Every structure is written in structure tokens, then in C-alpha cells.
Tab-separated table of C-alpha atoms in Angstrom:
chain	number	residue	atom	x	y	z
D	1	MET	CA	136.439	103.778	100.431
D	2	ASP	CA	132.869	103.001	101.509
D	3	LEU	CA	131.067	102.443	98.232
D	4	LEU	CA	127.675	102.716	99.923
D	5	GLU	CA	128.336	106.347	100.879
D	6	LEU	CA	129.197	107.425	97.355
D	7	SER	CA	126.435	109.072	95.377
D	8	ALA	CA	125.133	107.274	92.321
D	9	SER	CA	126.756	109.992	90.199
D	10	ASP	CA	130.139	109.434	91.853
D	11	LEU	CA	129.797	105.685	91.376
D	12	SER	CA	128.983	106.281	87.715
D	13	ARG	CA	132.018	108.528	87.224
D	14	SER	CA	134.269	106.007	88.966
D	15	ILE	CA	132.976	103.181	86.776
D	16	ALA	CA	133.461	105.271	83.635
D	17	ALA	CA	137.027	106.078	84.712
D	18	ARG	CA	137.696	102.369	85.441
D	19	LYS	CA	138.395	103.183	89.076
D	20	LEU	CA	135.531	100.924	90.125
D	21	ALA	CA	133.987	97.914	88.455
D	22	PRO	CA	130.222	97.265	88.344
D	23	SER	CA	130.886	93.905	90.004
D	24	GLU	CA	132.441	95.679	93.011
D	25	VAL	CA	129.443	97.963	93.310
D	26	MET	CA	127.006	95.078	92.961
D	27	ALA	CA	128.797	93.037	95.605
D	28	ALA	CA	128.704	95.908	98.074
D	29	TYR	CA	124.992	96.547	97.598
D	30	LEU	CA	124.033	92.865	97.702
D	31	ALA	CA	125.956	92.533	100.969
D	32	GLN	CA	124.069	95.488	102.438
D	33	ILE	CA	120.731	94.060	101.304
D	34	ALA	CA	121.600	90.736	102.919
D	35	LYS	CA	122.499	92.574	106.112
D	36	VAL	CA	119.544	94.937	106.586
D	37	ASN	CA	116.652	94.113	104.258
D	38	THR	CA	115.217	91.480	106.592
D	39	SER	CA	114.579	94.294	109.086
D	40	VAL	CA	113.518	97.031	106.671
D	41	ASN	CA	111.789	95.025	103.883
D	42	ALA	CA	112.322	97.675	101.223
D	43	VAL	CA	113.607	95.491	98.349
D	44	VAL	CA	111.243	92.717	97.236
D	45	SER	CA	111.365	90.068	94.498
D	46	LEU	CA	115.166	90.128	94.764
D	47	ARG	CA	116.816	88.242	91.916
D	48	ASP	CA	119.333	85.458	92.477
D	49	PRO	CA	122.576	87.058	93.757
D	50	GLU	CA	124.788	84.789	91.640
D	51	ALA	CA	122.906	85.768	88.492
D	52	LEU	CA	123.221	89.439	89.439
D	53	MET	CA	126.966	89.095	90.026
D	54	ALA	CA	127.353	87.396	86.646
D	55	GLU	CA	125.477	90.272	84.995
D	56	ALA	CA	127.642	92.797	86.820
D	57	ARG	CA	130.850	91.041	85.796
D	58	ALA	CA	129.659	91.147	82.190
D	59	ALA	CA	129.186	94.905	82.613
D	60	ASP	CA	132.778	95.261	83.883
D	61	ASP	CA	134.165	95.077	80.365
D	62	ALA	CA	131.147	96.262	78.390
D	63	GLU	CA	130.939	99.660	76.754
D	64	PRO	CA	128.674	101.946	78.864
D	65	GLN	CA	125.338	102.799	77.249
D	66	GLY	CA	124.375	105.470	79.776
D	67	TRP	CA	125.198	106.966	83.155
D	68	LEU	CA	123.439	104.122	85.021
D	69	HIS	CA	125.841	101.577	83.505
D	70	GLY	CA	126.399	98.753	85.974
D	71	LEU	CA	124.474	100.360	88.829
D	72	PRO	CA	122.039	98.171	90.788
D	73	LEU	CA	118.465	99.452	90.627
D	74	ALA	CA	115.265	98.102	92.166
D	75	VAL	CA	112.193	99.345	90.290
D	76	LYS	CA	109.032	100.356	92.142
D	77	ASP	CA	106.568	97.478	92.177
D	78	LEU	CA	103.914	99.515	90.359
D	79	CYS	CA	106.080	99.540	87.223
D	80	ALA	CA	106.169	96.444	85.008
D	81	THR	CA	109.616	94.931	84.437
D	82	LYS	CA	110.303	92.326	81.762
D	83	GLY	CA	111.076	88.921	83.253
D	84	LEU	CA	110.958	90.295	86.831
D	85	ARG	CA	107.984	89.681	89.090
D	86	THR	CA	105.675	92.682	89.301
D	87	THR	CA	102.795	92.455	91.777
D	88	TRP	CA	101.363	95.955	92.379
D	89	GLY	CA	101.232	94.667	95.961
D	90	SER	CA	98.118	92.671	95.028
D	91	PRO	CA	97.441	88.974	95.586
D	92	LEU	CA	95.822	89.031	92.129
D	93	PHE	CA	99.314	89.467	90.640
D	94	ALA	CA	101.423	87.717	93.271
D	95	ASP	CA	103.178	85.571	90.646
D	96	PHE	CA	102.938	87.820	87.579
D	97	ILE	CA	105.993	88.000	85.313
D	98	PRO	CA	105.621	90.770	82.669
D	99	ALA	CA	106.616	90.047	79.089
D	100	LYS	CA	107.851	93.612	78.547
D	101	ASP	CA	109.062	96.666	80.422
D	102	ASP	CA	106.898	99.685	81.027
D	103	LEU	CA	108.381	102.762	79.335
D	104	LEU	CA	110.001	104.051	82.538
D	105	ALA	CA	111.746	100.743	83.187
D	106	ALA	CA	112.819	100.495	79.548
D	107	ARG	CA	114.428	103.933	79.686
D	108	MET	CA	116.350	103.134	82.875
D	109	ARG	CA	117.438	99.738	81.555
D	110	ALA	CA	118.622	101.362	78.318
D	111	ALA	CA	120.739	103.757	80.402
D	112	GLY	CA	122.650	100.769	81.770
D	113	ALA	CA	120.930	99.932	85.065
D	114	ILE	CA	120.988	96.344	86.303
D	115	PHE	CA	117.566	95.509	87.750
D	116	ILE	CA	118.082	93.596	90.983
D	117	GLY	CA	114.461	93.430	92.167
D	118	LYS	CA	111.555	95.707	93.017
D	119	THR	CA	110.800	98.204	95.800
D	120	ASN	CA	107.797	97.678	98.019
D	121	THR	CA	104.603	99.715	97.787
D	122	PRO	CA	101.071	99.722	99.208
D	123	GLU	CA	98.611	97.541	97.332
D	124	TRP	CA	97.885	99.390	94.062
D	125	GLY	CA	99.773	102.363	95.489
D	126	HIS	CA	96.717	103.331	97.549
D	127	GLY	CA	97.781	105.007	100.777
D	128	SER	CA	101.012	106.422	102.095
D	129	HIS	CA	102.077	103.375	104.103
D	130	SER	CA	103.905	100.618	102.233
D	131	PHE	CA	102.303	97.351	103.274
D	132	ASN	CA	100.526	94.684	101.261
D	133	PRO	CA	99.508	91.006	101.546
D	134	VAL	CA	102.168	89.875	99.077
D	135	HIS	CA	105.350	91.373	100.540
D	136	GLY	CA	104.404	92.682	103.995
D	137	VAL	CA	105.374	95.976	105.639
D	138	THR	CA	108.285	98.270	104.797
D	139	ARG	CA	109.761	99.867	107.914
D	140	ASN	CA	111.534	103.161	108.445
D	141	PRO	CA	115.335	102.754	108.674
D	142	TYR	CA	115.485	105.567	111.267
D	143	ASP	CA	112.990	103.772	113.526
D	144	LEU	CA	111.976	100.238	112.626
D	145	SER	CA	108.740	100.576	114.579
D	146	ARG	CA	107.541	103.289	112.156
D	147	THR	CA	106.318	103.513	108.577
D	148	ALA	CA	108.554	104.508	105.676
D	149	GLY	CA	105.573	106.189	104.013
D	150	GLY	CA	104.372	105.459	100.529
D	151	SER	CA	103.562	104.672	97.966
D	152	SER	CA	107.280	104.879	97.114
D	153	GLY	CA	108.105	103.686	100.636
D	154	GLY	CA	110.356	100.836	99.542
D	155	ALA	CA	112.348	103.181	97.326
D	156	ALA	CA	112.821	105.779	100.068
D	157	ALA	CA	113.716	103.207	102.723
D	158	GLY	CA	116.066	101.402	100.341
D	159	LEU	CA	117.909	104.648	99.669
D	160	ALA	CA	118.112	105.617	103.335
D	161	ALA	CA	119.362	102.156	104.358
D	162	ARG	CA	122.049	102.233	101.628
D	163	MET	CA	120.515	99.279	99.777
D	164	LEU	CA	120.122	101.345	96.590
D	165	PRO	CA	122.272	104.140	95.107
D	166	VAL	CA	119.325	105.864	93.405
D	167	ALA	CA	115.659	104.971	92.863
D	168	ASP	CA	112.536	105.589	90.828
D	169	GLY	CA	109.122	106.298	92.309
D	170	SER	CA	105.708	107.569	91.361
D	171	ASP	CA	103.432	110.219	92.807
D	172	MET	CA	99.706	110.770	92.559
D	173	MET	CA	99.045	111.979	96.097
D	174	GLY	CA	102.478	112.688	97.546
D	175	SER	CA	104.008	109.272	96.866
D	176	LEU	CA	107.451	110.653	95.966
D	177	ARG	CA	107.419	113.454	98.546
D	178	ASN	CA	105.877	111.898	101.638
D	179	PRO	CA	108.204	108.851	101.916
D	180	ALA	CA	111.209	110.996	101.039
D	181	GLY	CA	110.340	113.275	103.960
D	182	PHE	CA	109.785	110.286	106.253
D	183	CYS	CA	113.125	108.686	105.263
D	184	ASN	CA	115.491	111.701	105.081
D	185	VAL	CA	116.107	111.550	101.317
D	186	TYR	CA	115.070	113.612	98.281
D	187	GLY	CA	112.027	112.878	96.153
D	188	PHE	CA	111.061	114.896	93.094
D	189	ARG	CA	107.617	115.084	91.537
D	190	PRO	CA	108.181	116.431	87.984
D	191	SER	CA	105.842	118.746	86.127
D	192	TRP	CA	102.987	116.597	84.913
D	193	GLY	CA	103.721	115.238	81.442
D	194	LEU	CA	107.506	115.485	81.691
D	195	VAL	CA	107.865	111.781	82.515
D	196	PRO	CA	105.298	110.192	80.205
D	197	ALA	CA	103.002	107.267	80.833
D	198	ASP	CA	102.630	104.185	78.688
D	199	ALA	CA	99.985	104.297	75.969
D	200	GLU	CA	97.548	102.114	77.898
D	201	GLY	CA	94.060	102.851	79.171
D	202	ASP	CA	93.018	106.493	79.367
D	203	THR	CA	95.803	108.989	78.702
D	204	HIS	CA	93.711	112.135	78.242
D	205	LEU	CA	91.831	112.420	81.545
D	206	ALA	CA	94.423	110.684	83.753
D	207	THR	CA	96.572	113.717	84.496
D	208	LEU	CA	97.083	113.405	88.264
D	209	ALA	CA	99.861	110.824	88.643
D	210	THR	CA	103.462	110.918	87.440
D	211	GLU	CA	106.665	108.941	87.842
D	212	GLY	CA	109.917	110.529	88.935
D	213	PRO	CA	113.286	110.156	90.685
D	214	MET	CA	114.466	109.739	94.280
D	215	GLY	CA	117.997	110.023	95.624
D	216	ARG	CA	120.366	111.059	98.375
D	217	THR	CA	121.729	113.958	96.304
D	218	ILE	CA	120.155	116.469	93.944
D	219	GLU	CA	122.649	115.573	91.225
D	220	ASP	CA	121.428	111.978	91.322
D	221	ILE	CA	117.821	113.195	91.129
D	222	ALA	CA	118.672	115.425	88.154
D	223	ARG	CA	120.566	112.748	86.249
D	224	LEU	CA	117.872	110.128	86.725
D	225	LEU	CA	115.190	112.635	85.688
D	226	THR	CA	117.124	113.248	82.472
D	227	VAL	CA	116.827	109.513	81.721
D	228	GLN	CA	113.148	109.311	82.655
D	229	ALA	CA	111.937	112.487	80.939
D	230	GLY	CA	111.009	113.088	77.318
D	231	VAL	CA	108.016	112.854	75.047
D	232	ASN	CA	106.252	109.566	74.361
D	233	PRO	CA	104.623	110.257	70.955
D	234	GLU	CA	101.876	107.746	71.721
D	235	VAL	CA	100.409	109.815	74.576
D	236	PRO	CA	99.202	113.434	74.647
D	237	PHE	CA	100.441	116.488	76.574
D	238	GLY	CA	104.115	115.487	76.561
D	239	ARG	CA	106.995	117.745	77.582
D	240	ALA	CA	110.556	117.616	76.285
D	241	GLY	CA	113.264	116.970	78.844
D	242	GLU	CA	116.731	118.462	79.162
D	243	ASP	CA	120.063	117.811	80.874
D	244	TYR	CA	118.929	118.649	84.388
D	245	ALA	CA	122.311	117.996	85.999
D	246	ALA	CA	123.881	120.640	83.744
D	247	ALA	CA	121.390	123.181	85.117
D	248	LEU	CA	122.346	122.712	88.787
D	249	HIS	CA	124.022	126.069	89.156
D	250	GLY	CA	123.129	129.385	90.711
D	251	ASP	CA	122.035	130.038	94.249
D	252	LEU	CA	119.068	131.146	96.327
D	253	ARG	CA	119.988	134.821	96.485
D	254	GLY	CA	117.088	136.990	95.448
D	255	LYS	CA	114.578	134.132	95.222
D	256	ARG	CA	111.123	134.936	96.557
D	257	ILE	CA	109.499	131.985	98.308
D	258	ALA	CA	105.960	131.871	99.721
D	259	TRP	CA	105.452	129.876	102.932
D	260	LEU	CA	101.972	128.357	103.113
D	261	GLY	CA	102.378	126.488	106.413
D	262	ASP	CA	99.185	124.704	107.411
D	263	TRP	CA	97.097	126.548	104.789
D	264	GLY	CA	95.671	128.983	107.302
D	265	GLY	CA	94.819	126.242	109.791
D	266	ALA	CA	92.959	124.079	107.268
D	267	TYR	CA	95.478	121.229	107.602
D	268	ALA	CA	95.872	119.778	111.095
D	269	MET	CA	99.564	119.246	111.947
D	270	GLU	CA	101.169	117.176	114.673
D	271	PRO	CA	103.275	119.219	117.119
D	272	GLY	CA	106.781	120.082	115.984
D	273	ILE	CA	106.283	119.761	112.218
D	274	LEU	CA	105.740	123.434	111.449
D	275	GLU	CA	108.587	124.403	113.770
D	276	LEU	CA	111.026	122.071	111.966
D	277	CYS	CA	109.840	123.446	108.622
D	278	GLU	CA	110.482	126.988	109.841
D	279	ALA	CA	113.993	125.975	110.910
D	280	GLY	CA	114.580	124.740	107.360
D	281	LEU	CA	113.225	127.995	105.993
D	282	ARG	CA	115.761	129.895	108.089
D	283	VAL	CA	118.512	127.943	106.305
D	284	ILE	CA	116.986	128.931	102.967
D	285	SER	CA	116.743	132.536	104.140
D	286	ASP	CA	120.387	132.496	105.256
D	287	LEU	CA	121.269	131.408	101.712
D	288	GLY	CA	119.758	134.628	100.390
D	289	ALA	CA	116.111	133.871	99.671
D	290	GLU	CA	113.273	136.072	100.819
D	291	ILE	CA	110.651	134.041	102.705
D	292	GLU	CA	107.153	135.446	103.011
D	293	ALA	CA	104.304	133.785	104.902
D	294	ILE	CA	101.153	134.248	102.840
D	295	ALA	CA	97.454	133.578	103.295
D	296	PRO	CA	95.954	130.499	101.621
D	297	PRO	CA	95.552	131.327	97.929
D	298	PHE	CA	92.490	129.088	97.448
D	299	PRO	CA	89.888	127.393	99.704
D	300	ALA	CA	91.197	124.055	100.957
D	301	ALA	CA	87.712	122.528	100.919
D	302	LYS	CA	87.347	123.172	97.195
D	303	LEU	CA	90.751	121.635	96.450
D	304	TRP	CA	89.813	118.525	98.415
D	305	GLN	CA	86.437	118.274	96.664
D	306	ALA	CA	88.111	118.436	93.259
D	307	TRP	CA	90.812	115.990	94.276
D	308	ILE	CA	88.677	113.174	95.673
D	309	THR	CA	86.206	113.486	92.791
D	310	LEU	CA	88.797	113.247	90.035
D	311	ARG	CA	90.784	110.545	91.834
D	312	ALA	CA	87.653	108.459	92.421
D	313	MET	CA	86.604	108.848	88.785
D	314	LEU	CA	89.971	107.550	87.589
D	315	ASN	CA	90.028	104.631	90.030
D	316	ALA	CA	86.497	103.577	89.155
D	317	GLY	CA	87.359	103.511	85.463
D	318	GLY	CA	90.747	101.891	85.809
D	319	PHE	CA	89.577	99.115	88.139
D	320	LYS	CA	86.201	98.410	86.492
D	321	ALA	CA	87.120	94.982	85.099
D	322	ILE	CA	88.537	93.790	88.423
D	323	TYR	CA	85.652	95.195	90.474
D	324	ASP	CA	83.042	93.651	88.185
D	325	ASP	CA	84.491	90.181	88.855
D	326	PRO	CA	83.273	89.166	92.345
D	327	ALA	CA	86.175	86.760	92.914
D	328	LYS	CA	88.739	89.429	92.073
D	329	ARG	CA	86.870	92.154	93.957
D	330	ALA	CA	87.086	90.028	97.095
D	331	GLN	CA	90.885	90.282	96.913
D	332	LEU	CA	90.972	94.101	96.809
D	333	LYS	CA	91.793	95.986	99.987
D	334	PRO	CA	88.988	98.073	101.554
D	335	GLU	CA	90.594	101.388	100.640
D	336	THR	CA	90.674	100.451	96.958
D	337	ILE	CA	87.062	99.308	97.024
D	338	TRP	CA	86.118	102.608	98.675
D	339	GLU	CA	87.866	104.553	95.899
D	340	ILE	CA	86.097	102.570	93.181
D	341	GLU	CA	82.663	102.837	94.748
D	342	GLN	CA	83.054	106.573	95.276
D	343	GLY	CA	83.809	106.888	91.583
D	344	ARG	CA	80.962	104.635	90.440
D	345	ALA	CA	78.503	106.850	92.309
D	346	LEU	CA	79.642	110.050	90.596
D	347	ALA	CA	77.522	112.000	88.145
D	348	ALA	CA	79.167	113.507	85.075
D	349	GLN	CA	78.290	116.978	86.359
D	350	ALA	CA	80.288	116.393	89.555
D	351	VAL	CA	83.349	115.466	87.515
D	352	TYR	CA	82.915	118.552	85.374
D	353	GLU	CA	82.609	120.802	88.431
D	354	ALA	CA	85.729	119.263	89.942
D	355	SER	CA	87.628	119.975	86.744
D	356	VAL	CA	86.427	123.582	86.783
D	357	ILE	CA	87.737	124.019	90.342
D	358	ARG	CA	91.054	122.554	89.229
D	359	SER	CA	91.163	124.909	86.260
D	360	ARG	CA	90.434	128.019	88.339
D	361	TYR	CA	93.063	127.006	90.889
D	362	TYR	CA	95.668	126.479	88.157
D	363	ALA	CA	95.034	129.992	86.831
D	364	HIS	CA	95.210	131.464	90.335
D	365	MET	CA	98.552	129.790	91.053
D	366	ALA	CA	99.935	130.879	87.675
D	367	ARG	CA	99.287	134.474	88.754
D	368	LEU	CA	100.860	133.839	92.159
D	369	PHE	CA	104.027	132.499	90.482
D	370	GLN	CA	104.416	135.826	88.745
D	371	ARG	CA	105.344	137.178	92.203
D	372	TYR	CA	107.118	134.181	93.738
D	373	ASP	CA	109.738	131.740	92.480
D	374	ALA	CA	108.413	128.915	94.644
D	375	VAL	CA	105.937	127.961	97.343
D	376	VAL	CA	106.706	125.718	100.322
D	377	LEU	CA	104.607	123.364	102.453
D	378	PRO	CA	105.381	120.468	104.831
D	379	THR	CA	105.575	117.067	103.128
D	380	ALA	CA	103.236	115.526	105.711
D	381	GLN	CA	100.888	116.446	108.536
D	382	VAL	CA	102.101	113.673	110.848
D	383	TRP	CA	105.445	112.211	111.859
D	384	PRO	CA	106.198	108.659	110.669
D	385	PHE	CA	103.522	106.651	112.476
D	386	PRO	CA	103.555	103.093	113.883
D	387	ALA	CA	104.073	100.484	111.196
D	388	GLU	CA	101.183	98.407	112.567
D	389	TRP	CA	98.616	101.105	111.689
D	390	ARG	CA	96.818	101.086	108.352
D	391	TRP	CA	96.652	104.903	108.437
D	392	PRO	CA	96.377	107.706	111.029
D	393	GLN	CA	92.799	107.921	112.297
D	394	SER	CA	93.168	111.431	113.737
D	395	ILE	CA	95.506	114.390	114.075
D	396	ASN	CA	95.378	116.352	117.319
D	397	ALA	CA	91.970	114.771	118.056
D	398	VAL	CA	90.681	115.840	114.616
D	399	ALA	CA	89.217	112.706	112.993
D	400	MET	CA	90.381	111.831	109.483
D	401	ASP	CA	87.328	110.980	107.380
D	402	THR	CA	89.189	109.023	104.677
D	403	TYR	CA	92.230	106.769	104.564
D	404	HIS	CA	94.267	109.557	102.945
D	405	ARG	CA	92.883	112.739	104.520
D	406	TRP	CA	95.911	112.900	106.841
D	407	MET	CA	98.115	113.771	103.844
D	408	GLU	CA	95.867	116.496	102.418
D	409	VAL	CA	98.814	118.937	102.532
D	410	VAL	CA	100.164	117.482	99.272
D	411	ILE	CA	96.970	118.245	97.315
D	412	PRO	CA	97.790	121.881	96.397
D	413	ILE	CA	100.808	120.561	94.468
D	414	SER	CA	99.388	117.339	93.038
D	415	LEU	CA	96.075	118.704	91.771
D	416	ILE	CA	97.700	120.934	89.153
D	417	GLY	CA	100.876	118.986	88.410
D	418	LEU	CA	103.465	121.385	89.839
D	419	PRO	CA	107.136	120.324	89.978
D	420	ALA	CA	107.923	119.748	93.652
D	421	LEU	CA	111.048	118.642	95.503
D	422	SER	CA	110.919	117.107	98.975
D	423	LEU	CA	113.787	118.601	100.986
D	424	PRO	CA	114.967	116.737	104.117
D	425	LEU	CA	114.729	118.946	107.204
D	426	GLY	CA	116.558	116.831	109.752
D	427	PHE	CA	114.892	115.275	112.747
D	428	GLY	CA	112.237	116.096	115.325
D	429	ALA	CA	112.283	115.595	119.076
D	430	GLN	CA	111.737	111.829	118.722
D	431	GLY	CA	114.535	111.486	116.169
D	432	LEU	CA	112.104	111.061	113.268
D	433	PRO	CA	112.692	112.701	109.862
D	434	MET	CA	110.448	115.242	108.136
D	435	GLY	CA	110.546	117.118	104.844
D	436	LEU	CA	109.515	120.320	103.120
D	437	GLN	CA	107.854	120.560	99.686
D	438	LEU	CA	109.517	123.164	97.448
D	439	ALA	CA	107.299	123.703	94.392
D	440	GLY	CA	107.540	125.967	91.363
D	441	PRO	CA	105.360	126.727	88.347
D	442	VAL	CA	104.717	124.050	85.749
D	443	GLY	CA	107.794	123.662	83.557
D	444	ALA	CA	110.217	125.072	86.143
D	445	ASP	CA	111.713	121.672	86.995
D	446	ALA	CA	115.317	122.748	86.370
D	447	LYS	CA	114.887	125.885	88.498
D	448	VAL	CA	113.362	123.938	91.392
D	449	LEU	CA	116.212	121.412	91.283
D	450	ALA	CA	118.795	124.216	91.191
D	451	MET	CA	117.265	125.744	94.318
D	452	GLY	CA	117.333	122.311	95.900
D	453	GLN	CA	121.000	121.923	95.025
D	454	ALA	CA	121.874	125.126	96.882
D	455	TYR	CA	120.008	123.812	99.923
D	456	HIS	CA	121.652	120.374	99.657
D	457	LEU	CA	125.162	121.812	99.514
D	458	ALA	CA	124.421	123.750	102.706
D	459	THR	CA	122.814	120.876	104.643
D	460	ASP	CA	123.304	117.353	103.183
D	461	TRP	CA	120.900	115.770	105.676
D	462	PRO	CA	120.861	112.402	103.841
D	463	ALA	CA	124.523	111.915	104.784
D	464	ARG	CA	123.314	111.243	108.340
D	465	GLN	CA	122.965	107.479	108.291
D	466	PRO	CA	120.177	105.625	110.085
D	467	PRO	CA	121.038	104.030	113.438
D	468	LYS	CA	122.796	100.674	113.185
D	469	LEU	CA	120.216	98.283	111.744
């Protein structure tokens, strides 16, 4: 039995039934990390293997506290972990050891996970390419010359390379969906508020980013979401969770799905992406869904205006103390400085107008979801690009005017906090992976995952392992 090919859920069931021991699982994953992580660089701040094996052996005879009991987990390096180096990819925190877990980490630890290290991310999570001056570049397991995406690039690459059984991530601008598409795994952005933030800084205006699960199966995604979700009484706008794995039933028959493609030509796409998406849609259609190509429901330019305004406002506020210190500011990457300075130049009226656009778009999409069960878009506008690039400068000779404009296709989902699942589509002509965003109305997380389960059972693209690393 190849333990690395078992889903996290199957590993959990085998551990609960005493057919496998946590120490066996830990040994298998540590061996795989030793074998391939030097090439991929997905897992960072790895703890001492002997200490991890001792912790796993202690779990062999311990009473399970949750479904993650004894499973090795590397937490995204934007999430603080007690006693485990957390850097945010920044030289300012290169040696920082948190005194306590963030809420997400605490919930996963309480469910029995053994934290083995962290997963790599761009500095401060800015950009969808996981490189930083502390840990270096994460590479795509399907082509080591290419990016794994980001900001959950280490998580996606670690899953694809069989260094992790399941993973957490976070998503403000596609950071769960883009790397999942680039690495042939699943990434799920929950409805905003379902996975709550910590009660730190602003928690009323900061409603763009969320944490969520990644995995090689939908069941793993659903079970990890059940652990992560649930109200934090110290922050507003919370949503109660449920047992998402128990809701993975039904099929795609009779579902109405709107295909938005390149948003009427507004989003430049590299050749082959739309064609691979349409091949995936044919699979969904064969499973009984009705696919309808529709016109863009809202002007792309207005969505972008709202997005960059609100994002800049939040970055300027959140990074004020660092930016105001010249010595610390000098250690920020240019993209982060750009975000902060865009926000510092904003007038209150511009922020208000951006919020009005967001509000009108939310209402428009709520009406659209009265006719459709889901909408679909590509997860990215480019194929995984060379790992040496900072970001794609152009698409089909169309210049990108910001460091993140090349991933504008995720904005229609992110701006209004829709639940969205990145579905692997297989591989393009160059053997590179790509994904499809399947998004439903706010609160329809269980329904989106159930649709994803039907697709997974018919395709199981993540079972196709990367080439020998």
C-alpha cells in the first residue's frame, strides 16, 4: 500500500481503525519531503524529523481528538503557529517564533494535526508567485522550471508532490484557486465569513480575504472546511459551519451553470486556456448539467476599480506602522510598497464609491443566481509561467499595468465573497495544469462542494502524479 496515494480521509479512517499508525504515516511523508522538497521548495521551516517522529509515536496510542489525528500538516506561512517559525515571507520576521496559534492553526491543531512546518508563500502574500527573500522560490511539481502560483503556492505544490495529505491556504485575490489550478489539485474559497479571522486589527472593513482548505479530493476539502469553519464571537459577520463531508451527495443532473469565459473579451487569455475549460465543461454537461454561455453581467472595468481601491485601502492601513519606519520600509518588496502608496493616496470618497460598485455588483449577482446554480470562469489567464519571473508582464502582447492584473479573472468571485472551488482540468499542450472556478451564491458552500464531488468522481485529475522529481 502506497500511503502517499491515500487521501487524507482514508488515512484518517485507517488510523481510527488501527490499520495504520500515525508514526507510519509520518515516516512516509518525511521520506517524501527528504526526497523531493529540495527541488520543489514547498515545505519551509521544517521541524526536526526525530522530534516529529517522537510526536507521531505518541499519537499512535493516544485517543483521537479529531479527524486530523496524527496527520502531518504544514501550515501556510501567513498563519501564526505557536512555537513554529512564521515569517510571512518577510525578512522583517525571518526569525519570528509566535507565542500562540492564530485561530485557524488552533482549530486544526485541536483536530489532531501534527504541525511539521510551514508552506511557502510570496512575501506578505502579495502576488500569485510563491517566492520571497527568506525561503526562495516554490516550483511547480509538474514542471520545475515553472511557478506553482500563489499565494498558497507551497500548499498546492506540497499536495501535488505528495509531501502533504491535505493543506490549508488563504485567498484574497485567487490565492486558493490559482495555485490549485496550476498544480492539479483542488482549492476552495469559502463564502466570506465562514472561516473567521482573528480579532486583530480591523475586522469590519476587511472583508476581502478568507482562509480555506486545499486537497487532492473533495472529501478532504469538505472535512478540513468543517474543522476550519464556524463563528468566532470576537469578530463580526460570522457564519455557522456544518458537516460538509456529509453533504457530498447528489449529482449534476438538472444544474444550470453559466459560463463566463473571458468576460466578453475583457480578460486576455493565453492560447489553449479557454479550450481546456470548455473541455471540462463538456464533462460537466455529460454529467447532466446545462451549460449556458452568457454575456458579462457587470462591467469588468468597474469591478477592477472597486477591487484595487478597496485592496489598496486595506494594505495602506494594515502596513502603516511598518511603512512609517524607514528602516522597515526598506525591507518591503516593491509590490507591497506600491499597494501601500496607492492606498495612502486615496480619498474617502473613492473608497465609498468603490464600496457602492461592490454593493451593486453583489445585488446583480444575487439576481443572476436565481436563474443559475453556479457560474464558471478559468482560474487564471496564463499557464504556469517561468519561475524566474516576478510576474507576467503581458498576455498576448497586452501589457499588464500592475503586478496582479494578469489574474484579474478571479476578481468577480473575490470582490463579493462567493464560495468558489478550483476544479483541475487536466493538462494543456505543454503538459501544464489549469483549473476552472466553479462558484455559487454566498452561503452555498455545501452545494458547490457537492457539485465538485460529482466532477471529481468522474475525473480524479489529481491522481495523475507529477513526473518523477
